[in-house]
Amino acid sequence: DPYHDEVHCQLMGWHLAAGDKVSALRIYTRYLDTVASELESPSPTQMRELHKRMLMGKETG
């Protein structure tokens, strides 16, 4: 489901745990593009927080 934010957060977390920040960011960007263009909705809070932690270098927790 391209709109299921919890699944996307899990995928992002798995990539981060494996040290693959690029793939995690790619998942976030792709999800954000889909939601913005098709649903005209902002990204969920949980995803924004995970994205913010990635950018700050806090990949876990």
Coordinates of C-alpha atoms in Angstrom, one line a residue:
D1 CA 0.0 0.0 0.0
P2 CA 1.7 3.2 -1.1
Y3 CA -0.1 5.2 1.5
H4 CA 0.6 3.1 4.6
D5 CA 2.9 5.3 6.6
E6 CA 3.6 2.7 9.4
V7 CA 5.0 0.3 6.8
H8 CA 7.2 3.0 5.2
C9 CA 8.5 4.0 8.7
Q10 CA 9.4 0.3 9.3
L11 CA 11.2 0.1 6.0
M12 CA 13.1 3.3 6.8
G13 CA 14.0 2.0 10.2
W14 CA 15.3 -1.3 8.7
H15 CA 17.5 0.5 6.2
L16 CA 18.8 2.8 9.0
A17 CA 19.6 -0.2 11.2
A18 CA 21.6 -1.7 8.3
G19 CA 23.5 1.5 7.9
D20 CA 21.8 2.4 4.6
K21 CA 20.7 6.0 5.2
V22 CA 20.4 6.7 1.4
S23 CA 17.7 4.0 0.9
A24 CA 15.9 5.2 4.0
L25 CA 15.8 8.8 2.7
R26 CA 14.8 7.5 -0.7
I27 CA 11.8 5.7 0.8
Y28 CA 10.8 8.9 2.7
T29 CA 11.1 11.1 -0.4
R30 CA 9.1 8.7 -2.6
Y31 CA 6.4 8.4 0.1
L32 CA 6.3 12.1 0.5
D33 CA 6.0 12.7 -3.2
T34 CA 3.2 10.1 -3.5
V35 CA 1.2 11.5 -0.6
A36 CA 1.7 15.2 -1.7
S37 CA 0.7 14.6 -5.3
E38 CA -2.1 12.0 -4.9
L39 CA -3.6 12.8 -1.5
E40 CA -2.6 16.4 -1.1
S41 CA -1.7 15.6 2.5
P42 CA 1.3 16.4 4.6
S43 CA 3.5 13.5 5.8
P44 CA 2.5 11.9 9.1
T45 CA 4.2 13.1 12.3
Q46 CA 6.0 9.8 12.9
M47 CA 7.6 9.9 9.5
R48 CA 8.6 13.6 9.8
E49 CA 10.3 12.8 13.2
L50 CA 12.2 9.8 11.7
H51 CA 13.3 11.9 8.8
K52 CA 14.5 14.7 11.2
R53 CA 16.5 12.1 13.3
M54 CA 18.1 10.8 10.1
L55 CA 19.2 14.3 9.1
M56 CA 20.6 15.0 12.5
G57 CA 22.5 11.7 12.5
K58 CA 20.4 10.0 15.1
E59 CA 19.4 6.9 13.2
T60 CA 18.2 4.8 16.1
G61 CA 15.7 5.3 18.9

